[in-house]
Amino acid sequence: MNKIAQIFETLEYGPAPESAQPALDWLKAHDGIFGHFINGAWTKPGKTFSSDNPANGQSLAQVSEGTAEDVDKAVKAARAAFKSWSALSGYERAKYLYAIARLVQKHSRLFAVLESLDNGKPIRESRDIDIPLVARHFYHHAGWAQHRDREFPGQVPYGVCGQIIPWNFPLLMLAWKIAPALAAGNTVVLKPAEFTSLTALLFAEICEKAGLPKGVVNIVTGFGDTGQAIVAHPDIDKIAFTGSTEVGKAIRAATAGTGKGLSLELGGKSPYIVFEDADIDSAIEGLVDAIWFNQGQVCCAGSRLLIQESIEDRFIAKLKKRMASLRVGDPLDKAIDIGALVAPVQVERVRDLVKKGAAEGAQVYEPDFDIPGGGCFLKPTLITNVSPSHTVVTEEIFGPVLVAMSFRTPEEAVALANNTRYGLAATIWSENINLALDIAPKIKAGVVWINGTNNFDAAVGFGGYKESGFGREGGKEGMGVYMKPAWEKDLKPAAAAKAVPAKPVNPLDGGDSIDQTAKMYIGGKQARPDSGYSRPVHGPGGNLVGEVGDGNRKDIRNAVEAARAALGWGNASAHNRSQVLYFLAENLQYRRAEFAARIREQTGEKGEAEVDAAVERLFAFAGWADKYDGAVHNPPLRAIAAAMVEPIGVLAIVAPPTRPLLGSVALLAPALAMGNPVVLVPSDKAPLSVTDLYQVLETSDVPSGVVNIVTGDSAVLARTLAEHDGVDAMWYFGDAAGSTMVEKASTGNLKQTWTSRGLNYDLADTGRFEGDYFLRRATQVKNVWVPYGA
Ligand code: NDP
């Protein structure tokens, strides 16, 4: 080896320490103790707890434990500020957001040092990633504040937003929450995580400096019960939460029936797929970023390596070599790759999971180098020899631990990638762009990175599918979750529906000599109810006008299975779906008189207008099918991000008791237009207009399983649907109690719900319901990042 090569081989890093002094001075200026920031002022510190430096265990400051009274004070301040803040012009709000962005930039080094001290992340990351992205978020949302009314006509802010964030990206998560909320015109009460409150408190000072009106931003520090007090507060209009799936589910249950808006950004177990034609060295550098960025404490960490079998040995050997050159150490050293985990309890949790993996037969590899003692340091870890059911493969480890498995074909890669309850992110490495772009839409994840990883930008939405939560942060879709239509506040309670006789007193009463009981419609076939019972349908005078099957949980199970088998409807071209909906409209129009007579029989009302409205609605959504689509973003990286509008999956619909035909069609049409197979429970009072639809569906080229219809007691069937893990989203028209039940029961798989909460949503209103109201709820946005440049 010549001398230069030898020097390169043996070259050691010298220390490159960043001074902690400016941050320590700032803490000292506050006497190392903090109250809450409420109504533009600091409260006297109450009962406090210590915020520690995880790199050395030393206490940095004392932070107050927020009580329910503190939360109440903060909510009152936010409520009082809402009126004038939301009345400001967009330009005025934009100027405040811009001022915050500028001040974050001005004090960026202080923020970065404080963040690394408090969280343990390498200064390289807080300095070059977290804090610049925070500034970028406020800049970006200054623009949204100004253009809100133009881009979101008819939308108004929720009011007071309660925001709860985790410790892994303390200031960045704050920015992701506060910037869009303020841009939309909301005021906020935010709780940082107990381990990492300090940069949120420094941010409060930035708000003061920016002259932000008092009460617009309130920061209450504390533990989980402070978060609980925010969730439970009756005067909060929307909750935005980032954290674990477990707490996300508890918040879903706690907010059920309250009418509070909700967005959840939860955990993940994201696949990192490497095909045999990938640029292996780049894929390995990407992997370092995917799993060892922020010590692996990243919700979207590429923690499941899926590698094509033909390159597995070579890849793993190179990876181990690269792992051996990673540097673990003082977060304030600028040449460090891996800093400290956030707290001793997190270190223990990660160690326990790795031990469990070993006990289950996995092979654990750690490079052979020393790491500092005394702090929360762990070595980068690779786990191999696992199967899909291993704990380390299914559970989020949230630490510097990578789990590797192999696959043979692209189909197998997709199956393994989707074999998780989560759906936050995925990474694909392949030099074959056709293959990568074929795989990206097949993966159920809110973000897909091709030949890159962990790219983030304020203009590009971020958020999950399945148990990774719902709602997006960033991009236009992220703004959308902080607003609602202005007309919603004027909705009045719906008139109580007349009672539905469940069964004839004498089951042998009624019916003709030849039975004409309408059956269910499941998987494109008419099916008898599993129960073997039927339900009478009465006209307005109490006369028997027909009978339908009395569906039960087995019928629902069959319908959901049929709908899942028809998920390919979402891959049909939008033009194809549009044609089917036009054809449905045409065939319904053709039988106008018959459907009108059926409506009259059941309701006593002339039915022609309702049939016409149903036909018009089908036309409207046939028209939307190929127009409600995505965007291509141009973030400040050499990449495009394609925001693809995708169906959610199997959508369950419980139609309103009124408007027997339009009530179902108005919901079915947007769901189908966007590619969701449906399980529909029609009005239990007047189901015959929908059971008559079977023949129309059959003659309109609707593929089997795309529409499944189960008649029966709406409340009973709604519960089964809400609890069913095969249902991805649910819309429920019914009373307040039923709506609460649906929202609570949806926590099992965190399905997205929309409920009418007993309010009078008039589905005949074309202004409100022929546009994007239900389209937005029938879709989710997946952002696919594709780098460019040679
Ligand atoms: P937690 O869910 O425990 O905590 C998140 C926040 O919620 C903290 O502020 C916490 O307070 C608070 N909290 C705890 N219990 C409750 C409760 N019952 N009601 C209301 N608030 C509560 O998660 P971690 O902080 O431990 O963060 C790690 C998890 O977060 C990981 O699973 C990770 O995947 C996920 N995460 C997801 C992200 C995403 O964008 N999807 C981003 C970052 C993390 P306290 O700190 O005092 O316990």
Coordinates of C-alpha atoms and ligand atoms in Angstrom, one line a residue, residues 164-168 173 191-194 222-224 227-228 231 241-244 247 251 265-268 299 396 398 424 462, ligand 1:
I164 CA -49.4 16.7 21.3
I165 CA -46.0 15.8 20.0
P166 CA -43.3 13.2 20.7
W167 CA -39.6 13.5 21.5
N168 CA -37.9 12.3 18.4
M173 CA -42.9 18.2 15.1
K191 CA -47.7 19.9 24.7
P192 CA -44.2 18.8 23.9
A193 CA -43.0 15.4 25.1
E194 CA -41.7 15.2 28.6
G222 CA -45.9 17.9 31.2
F223 CA -46.5 14.2 31.0
G224 CA -49.0 11.9 29.4
G227 CA -51.8 15.4 27.1
Q228 CA -54.9 13.6 28.3
V231 CA -57.7 15.6 24.6
F241 CA -51.3 14.1 17.7
T242 CA -48.0 12.5 16.8
G243 CA -46.7 9.6 18.8
S244 CA -47.3 5.9 19.3
V247 CA -51.7 6.4 22.5
I251 CA -57.1 9.4 21.7
E265 CA -49.4 10.6 12.9
L266 CA -48.4 7.3 14.4
G267 CA -45.8 4.6 14.3
G268 CA -44.4 2.5 11.5
C299 CA -41.4 7.0 12.8
E396 CA -41.6 -1.0 16.0
F398 CA -37.6 2.8 17.5
L424 CA -46.2 5.0 7.0
F462 CA -46.4 13.2 5.1
Ligands
NDP1 P1 -46.2 8.5 23.0 O1 -47.3 8.2 22.2 O2 -46.0 7.9 24.3 O3 -46.1 10.1 23.3 C1 -46.4 11.1 22.4 C2 -46.9 12.3 23.1 O4 -48.2 12.0 23.7 C3 -46.0 12.8 24.2 O5 -46.1 14.2 24.3 C4 -46.7 12.1 25.4 O6 -46.4 12.7 26.6 C5 -48.2 12.3 25.1 N1 -49.0 11.3 25.7 C6 -48.7 10.1 26.3 N2 -49.8 9.5 26.7 C7 -50.9 10.3 26.4 C8 -52.3 10.2 26.6 N3 -52.9 9.1 27.1 N4 -53.1 11.2 26.1 C9 -52.5 12.2 25.4 N5 -51.2 12.4 25.3 C10 -50.4 11.4 25.8 O7 -44.9 8.3 22.0 P2 -43.4 8.7 22.3 O8 -43.3 10.1 22.7 O9 -42.9 7.6 23.2 O10 -42.8 8.6 20.8 C11 -42.5 7.5 20.2 C12 -43.6 7.0 19.3 O11 -44.1 8.0 18.4 C13 -43.1 5.9 18.3 O12 -44.0 4.8 18.3 C14 -43.1 6.6 16.9 O13 -43.4 5.7 15.9 C15 -44.2 7.6 17.1 N6 -44.0 8.7 16.2 C16 -44.7 8.9 15.0 C17 -44.4 9.9 14.2 C18 -45.2 10.1 12.9 O14 -45.1 11.1 12.3 N7 -46.1 9.2 12.6 C19 -43.4 10.9 14.5 C20 -42.7 10.7 15.7 C21 -43.0 9.6 16.5 P3 -45.1 12.2 27.5 O15 -43.9 12.5 26.7 O16 -45.1 13.0 28.7 O17 -45.3 10.7 27.7

